[in-house]
C-alpha positions as YAML, in Angstrom:
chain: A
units: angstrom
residues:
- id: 1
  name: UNK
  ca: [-6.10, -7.88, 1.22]
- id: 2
  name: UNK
  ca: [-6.17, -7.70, 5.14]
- id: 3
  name: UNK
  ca: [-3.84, -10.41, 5.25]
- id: 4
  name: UNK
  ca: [-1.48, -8.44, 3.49]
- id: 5
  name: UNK
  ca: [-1.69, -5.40, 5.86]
- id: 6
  name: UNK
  ca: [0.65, -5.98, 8.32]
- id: 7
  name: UNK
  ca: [3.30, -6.58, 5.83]
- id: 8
  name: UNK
  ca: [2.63, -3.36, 4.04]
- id: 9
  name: UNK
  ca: [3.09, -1.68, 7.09]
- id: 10
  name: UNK
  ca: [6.32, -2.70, 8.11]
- id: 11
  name: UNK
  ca: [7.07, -1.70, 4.41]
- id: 12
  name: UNK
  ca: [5.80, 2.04, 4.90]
- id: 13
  name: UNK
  ca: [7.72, 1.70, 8.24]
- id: 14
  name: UNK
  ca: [10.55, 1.12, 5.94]
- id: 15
  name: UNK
  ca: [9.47, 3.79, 3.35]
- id: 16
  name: UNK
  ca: [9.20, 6.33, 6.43]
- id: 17
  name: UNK
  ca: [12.69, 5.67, 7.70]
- id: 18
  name: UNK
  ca: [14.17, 7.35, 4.00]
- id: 19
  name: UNK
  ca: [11.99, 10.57, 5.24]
- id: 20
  name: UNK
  ca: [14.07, 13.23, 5.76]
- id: 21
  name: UNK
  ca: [16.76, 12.12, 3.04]
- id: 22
  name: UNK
  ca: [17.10, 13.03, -0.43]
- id: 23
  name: UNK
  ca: [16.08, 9.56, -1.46]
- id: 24
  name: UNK
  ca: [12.03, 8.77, -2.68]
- id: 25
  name: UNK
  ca: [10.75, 7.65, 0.26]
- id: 26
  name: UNK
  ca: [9.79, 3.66, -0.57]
- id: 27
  name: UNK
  ca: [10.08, 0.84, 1.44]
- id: 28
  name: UNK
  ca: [9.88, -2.67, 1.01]
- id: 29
  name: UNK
  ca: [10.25, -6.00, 2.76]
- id: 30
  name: UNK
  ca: [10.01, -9.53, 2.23]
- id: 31
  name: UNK
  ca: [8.32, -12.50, 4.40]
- id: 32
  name: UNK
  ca: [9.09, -16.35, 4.09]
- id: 33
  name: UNK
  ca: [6.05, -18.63, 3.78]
- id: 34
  name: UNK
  ca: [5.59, -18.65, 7.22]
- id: 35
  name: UNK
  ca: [4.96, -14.79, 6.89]
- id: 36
  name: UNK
  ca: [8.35, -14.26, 9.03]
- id: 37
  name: UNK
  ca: [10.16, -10.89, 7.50]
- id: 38
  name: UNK
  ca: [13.17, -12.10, 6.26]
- id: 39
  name: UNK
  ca: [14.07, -8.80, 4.63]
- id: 40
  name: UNK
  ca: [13.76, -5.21, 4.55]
- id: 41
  name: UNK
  ca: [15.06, -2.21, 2.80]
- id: 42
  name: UNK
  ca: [13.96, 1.41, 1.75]
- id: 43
  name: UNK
  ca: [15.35, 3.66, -1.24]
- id: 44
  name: UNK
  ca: [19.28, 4.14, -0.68]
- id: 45
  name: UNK
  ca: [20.55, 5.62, -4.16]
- id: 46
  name: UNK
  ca: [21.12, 9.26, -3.06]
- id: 47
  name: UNK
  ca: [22.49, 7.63, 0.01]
- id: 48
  name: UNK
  ca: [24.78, 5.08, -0.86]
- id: 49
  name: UNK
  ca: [25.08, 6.49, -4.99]
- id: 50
  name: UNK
  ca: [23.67, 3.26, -5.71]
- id: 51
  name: UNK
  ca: [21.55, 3.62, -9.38]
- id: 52
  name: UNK
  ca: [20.34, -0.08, -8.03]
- id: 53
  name: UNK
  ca: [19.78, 0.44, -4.48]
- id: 54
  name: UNK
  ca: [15.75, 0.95, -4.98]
- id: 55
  name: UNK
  ca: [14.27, -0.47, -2.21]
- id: 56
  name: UNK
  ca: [12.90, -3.83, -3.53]
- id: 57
  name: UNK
  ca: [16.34, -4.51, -4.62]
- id: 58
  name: UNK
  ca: [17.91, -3.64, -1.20]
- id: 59
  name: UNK
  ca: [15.07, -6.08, 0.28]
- id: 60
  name: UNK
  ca: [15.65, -8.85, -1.98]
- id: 61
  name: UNK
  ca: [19.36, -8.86, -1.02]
- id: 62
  name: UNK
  ca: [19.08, -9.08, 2.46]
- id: 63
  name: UNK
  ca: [16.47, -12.03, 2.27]
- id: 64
  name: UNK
  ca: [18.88, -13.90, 0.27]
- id: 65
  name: UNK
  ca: [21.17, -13.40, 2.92]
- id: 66
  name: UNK
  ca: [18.95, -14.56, 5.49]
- id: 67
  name: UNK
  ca: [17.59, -17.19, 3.49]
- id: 68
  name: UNK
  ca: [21.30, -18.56, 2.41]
- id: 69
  name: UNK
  ca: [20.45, -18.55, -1.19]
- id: 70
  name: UNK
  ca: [19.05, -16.04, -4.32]
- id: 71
  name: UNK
  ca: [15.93, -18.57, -4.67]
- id: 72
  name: UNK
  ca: [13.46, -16.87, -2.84]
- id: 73
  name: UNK
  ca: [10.79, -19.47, -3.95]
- id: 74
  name: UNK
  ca: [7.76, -18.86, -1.13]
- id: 75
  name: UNK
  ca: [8.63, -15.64, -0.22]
- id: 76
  name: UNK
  ca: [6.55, -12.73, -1.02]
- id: 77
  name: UNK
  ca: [7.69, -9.33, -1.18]
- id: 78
  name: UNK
  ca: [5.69, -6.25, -0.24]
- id: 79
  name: UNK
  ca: [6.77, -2.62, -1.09]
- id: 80
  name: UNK
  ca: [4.97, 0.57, -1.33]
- id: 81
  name: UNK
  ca: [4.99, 1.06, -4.76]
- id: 82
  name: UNK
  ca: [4.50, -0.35, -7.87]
- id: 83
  name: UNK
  ca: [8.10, -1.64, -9.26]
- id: 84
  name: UNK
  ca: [9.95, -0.18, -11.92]
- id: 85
  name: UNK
  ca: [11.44, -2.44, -14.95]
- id: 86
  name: UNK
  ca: [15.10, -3.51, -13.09]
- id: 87
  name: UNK
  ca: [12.68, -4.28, -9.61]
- id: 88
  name: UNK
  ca: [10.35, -6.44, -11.50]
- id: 89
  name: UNK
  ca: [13.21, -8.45, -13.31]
- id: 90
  name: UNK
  ca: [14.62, -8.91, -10.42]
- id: 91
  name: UNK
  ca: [11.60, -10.01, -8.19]
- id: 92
  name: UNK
  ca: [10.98, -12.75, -11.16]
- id: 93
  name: UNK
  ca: [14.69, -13.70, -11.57]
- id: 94
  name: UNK
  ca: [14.53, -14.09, -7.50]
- id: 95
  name: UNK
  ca: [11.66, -16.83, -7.91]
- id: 96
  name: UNK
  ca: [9.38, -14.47, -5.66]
- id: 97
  name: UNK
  ca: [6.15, -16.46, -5.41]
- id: 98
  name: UNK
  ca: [4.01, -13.08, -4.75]
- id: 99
  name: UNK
  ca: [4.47, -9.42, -5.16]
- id: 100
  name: UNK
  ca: [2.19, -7.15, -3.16]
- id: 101
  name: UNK
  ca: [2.81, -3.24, -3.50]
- id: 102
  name: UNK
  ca: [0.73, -0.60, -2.36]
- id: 103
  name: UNK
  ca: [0.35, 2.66, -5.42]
- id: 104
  name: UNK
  ca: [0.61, 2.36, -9.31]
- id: 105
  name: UNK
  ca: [3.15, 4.04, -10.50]
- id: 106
  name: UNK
  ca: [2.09, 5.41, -13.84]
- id: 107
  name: UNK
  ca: [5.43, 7.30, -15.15]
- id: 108
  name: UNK
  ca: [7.71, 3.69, -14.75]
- id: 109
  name: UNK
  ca: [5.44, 0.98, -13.03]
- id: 110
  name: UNK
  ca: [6.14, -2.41, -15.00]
- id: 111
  name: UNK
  ca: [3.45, -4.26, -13.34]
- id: 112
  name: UNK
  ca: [0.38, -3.19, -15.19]
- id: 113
  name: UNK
  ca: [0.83, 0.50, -15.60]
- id: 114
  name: UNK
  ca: [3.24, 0.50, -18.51]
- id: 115
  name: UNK
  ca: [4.25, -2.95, -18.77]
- id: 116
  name: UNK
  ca: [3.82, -5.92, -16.95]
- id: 117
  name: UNK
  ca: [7.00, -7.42, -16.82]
- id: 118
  name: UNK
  ca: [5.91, -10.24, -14.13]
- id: 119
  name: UNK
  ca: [2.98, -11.46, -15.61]
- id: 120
  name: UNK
  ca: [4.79, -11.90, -19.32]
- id: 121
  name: UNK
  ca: [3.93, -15.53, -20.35]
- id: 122
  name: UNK
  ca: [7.35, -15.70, -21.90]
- id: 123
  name: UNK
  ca: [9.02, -15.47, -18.66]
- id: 124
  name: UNK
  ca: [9.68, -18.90, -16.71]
- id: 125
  name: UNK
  ca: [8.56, -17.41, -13.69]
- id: 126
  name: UNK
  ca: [5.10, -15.53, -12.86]
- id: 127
  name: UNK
  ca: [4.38, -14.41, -9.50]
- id: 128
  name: UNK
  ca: [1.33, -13.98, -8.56]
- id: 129
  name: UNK
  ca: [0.23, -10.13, -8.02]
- id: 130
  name: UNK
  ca: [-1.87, -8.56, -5.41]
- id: 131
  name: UNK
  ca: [-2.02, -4.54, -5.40]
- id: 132
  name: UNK
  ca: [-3.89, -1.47, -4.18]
- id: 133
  name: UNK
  ca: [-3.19, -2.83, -0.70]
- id: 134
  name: UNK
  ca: [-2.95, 0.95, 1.47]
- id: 135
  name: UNK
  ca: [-2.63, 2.23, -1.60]
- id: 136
  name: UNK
  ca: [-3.73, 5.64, -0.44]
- id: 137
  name: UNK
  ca: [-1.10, 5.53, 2.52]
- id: 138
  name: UNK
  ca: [1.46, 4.54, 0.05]
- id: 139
  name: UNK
  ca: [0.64, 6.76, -2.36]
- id: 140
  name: UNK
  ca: [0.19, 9.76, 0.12]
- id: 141
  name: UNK
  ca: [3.52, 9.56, 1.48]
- id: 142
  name: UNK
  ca: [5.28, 10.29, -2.37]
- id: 143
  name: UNK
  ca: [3.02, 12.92, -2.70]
- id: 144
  name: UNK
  ca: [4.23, 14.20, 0.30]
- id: 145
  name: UNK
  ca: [7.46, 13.83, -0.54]
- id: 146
  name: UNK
  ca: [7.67, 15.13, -3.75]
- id: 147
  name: UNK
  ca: [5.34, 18.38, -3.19]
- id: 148
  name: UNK
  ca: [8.22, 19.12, -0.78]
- id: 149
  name: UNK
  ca: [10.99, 18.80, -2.90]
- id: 150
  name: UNK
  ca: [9.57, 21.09, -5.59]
- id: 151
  name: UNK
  ca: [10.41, 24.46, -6.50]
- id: 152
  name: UNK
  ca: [6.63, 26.47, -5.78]
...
């Protein structure tokens, strides 16, 4: 999991920048196979009224961009929290060869918590999952968040 660590935290660096926004602060990036970060992105919907700009999404765009192609085939992506249904398809239609995220999400996590979208043997694609990694970090700053943004 240490090896993991400095990934994670350039995703909560990400997460950290959507602080002070109406937007769920969650970051995520993605590193090549050479564990260069080839893409970043934090939460964006309230921002840019985006229903898809969640910030794995954001991340996997801009590494295909940097990459020159949607095949993100050794790549792993990191993000703070446990993917939702669309971020999960979209990590596995993306060819990601590892997902690493930080806290479950147990109202709409799809990789273990209520379903486990990437791991579905009738899916082409698998990638393998590592989790928990600053989980408490990642976790603390939505709890953060959202005790702030709720009426006492």
């Amino acid at each position: 999991m240490d090896r993991y660590e400095p990934a994670m935290r350039a995703a909560l660096s990400e997460a950290q920048a959507a602080l002070g926004s109406s937007d769920v602060p969650i970051g995520a990036v993605v590193v090549d196979g050479d564990g260069e970060l080839v893409g970043r992105g934090c939460n964006a919907r309230e921002a840019t009224s985006d229903p898809t700009a969640h910030a794995e999404i954001v991340a996997l765009r801009h590494a295909a961009l940097a990459l020159g192609g949607w095949r993100l085939e050794g790549c792993t992506l990191v993000v703070t929290l446990e993917p939702c249904p669309m971020c999960a398809g979209a990590l596995v239609l993306a060819r990601v060869d590892r997902l690493v995220f930080g806290a479950f999400d147990p109202k709409a996590g799809a990789v273990g918590s209520l379903w486990d979208l990437v791991r579905d043997r009738r899916l082409n694609h698998r990638p393998e999952v590592v989790s928990g990694v600053l989980a408490e970090e990642c976790g603390g700053l939505i709890r953060e968040f959202f005790a702030e943004h709720r009426e006492p």
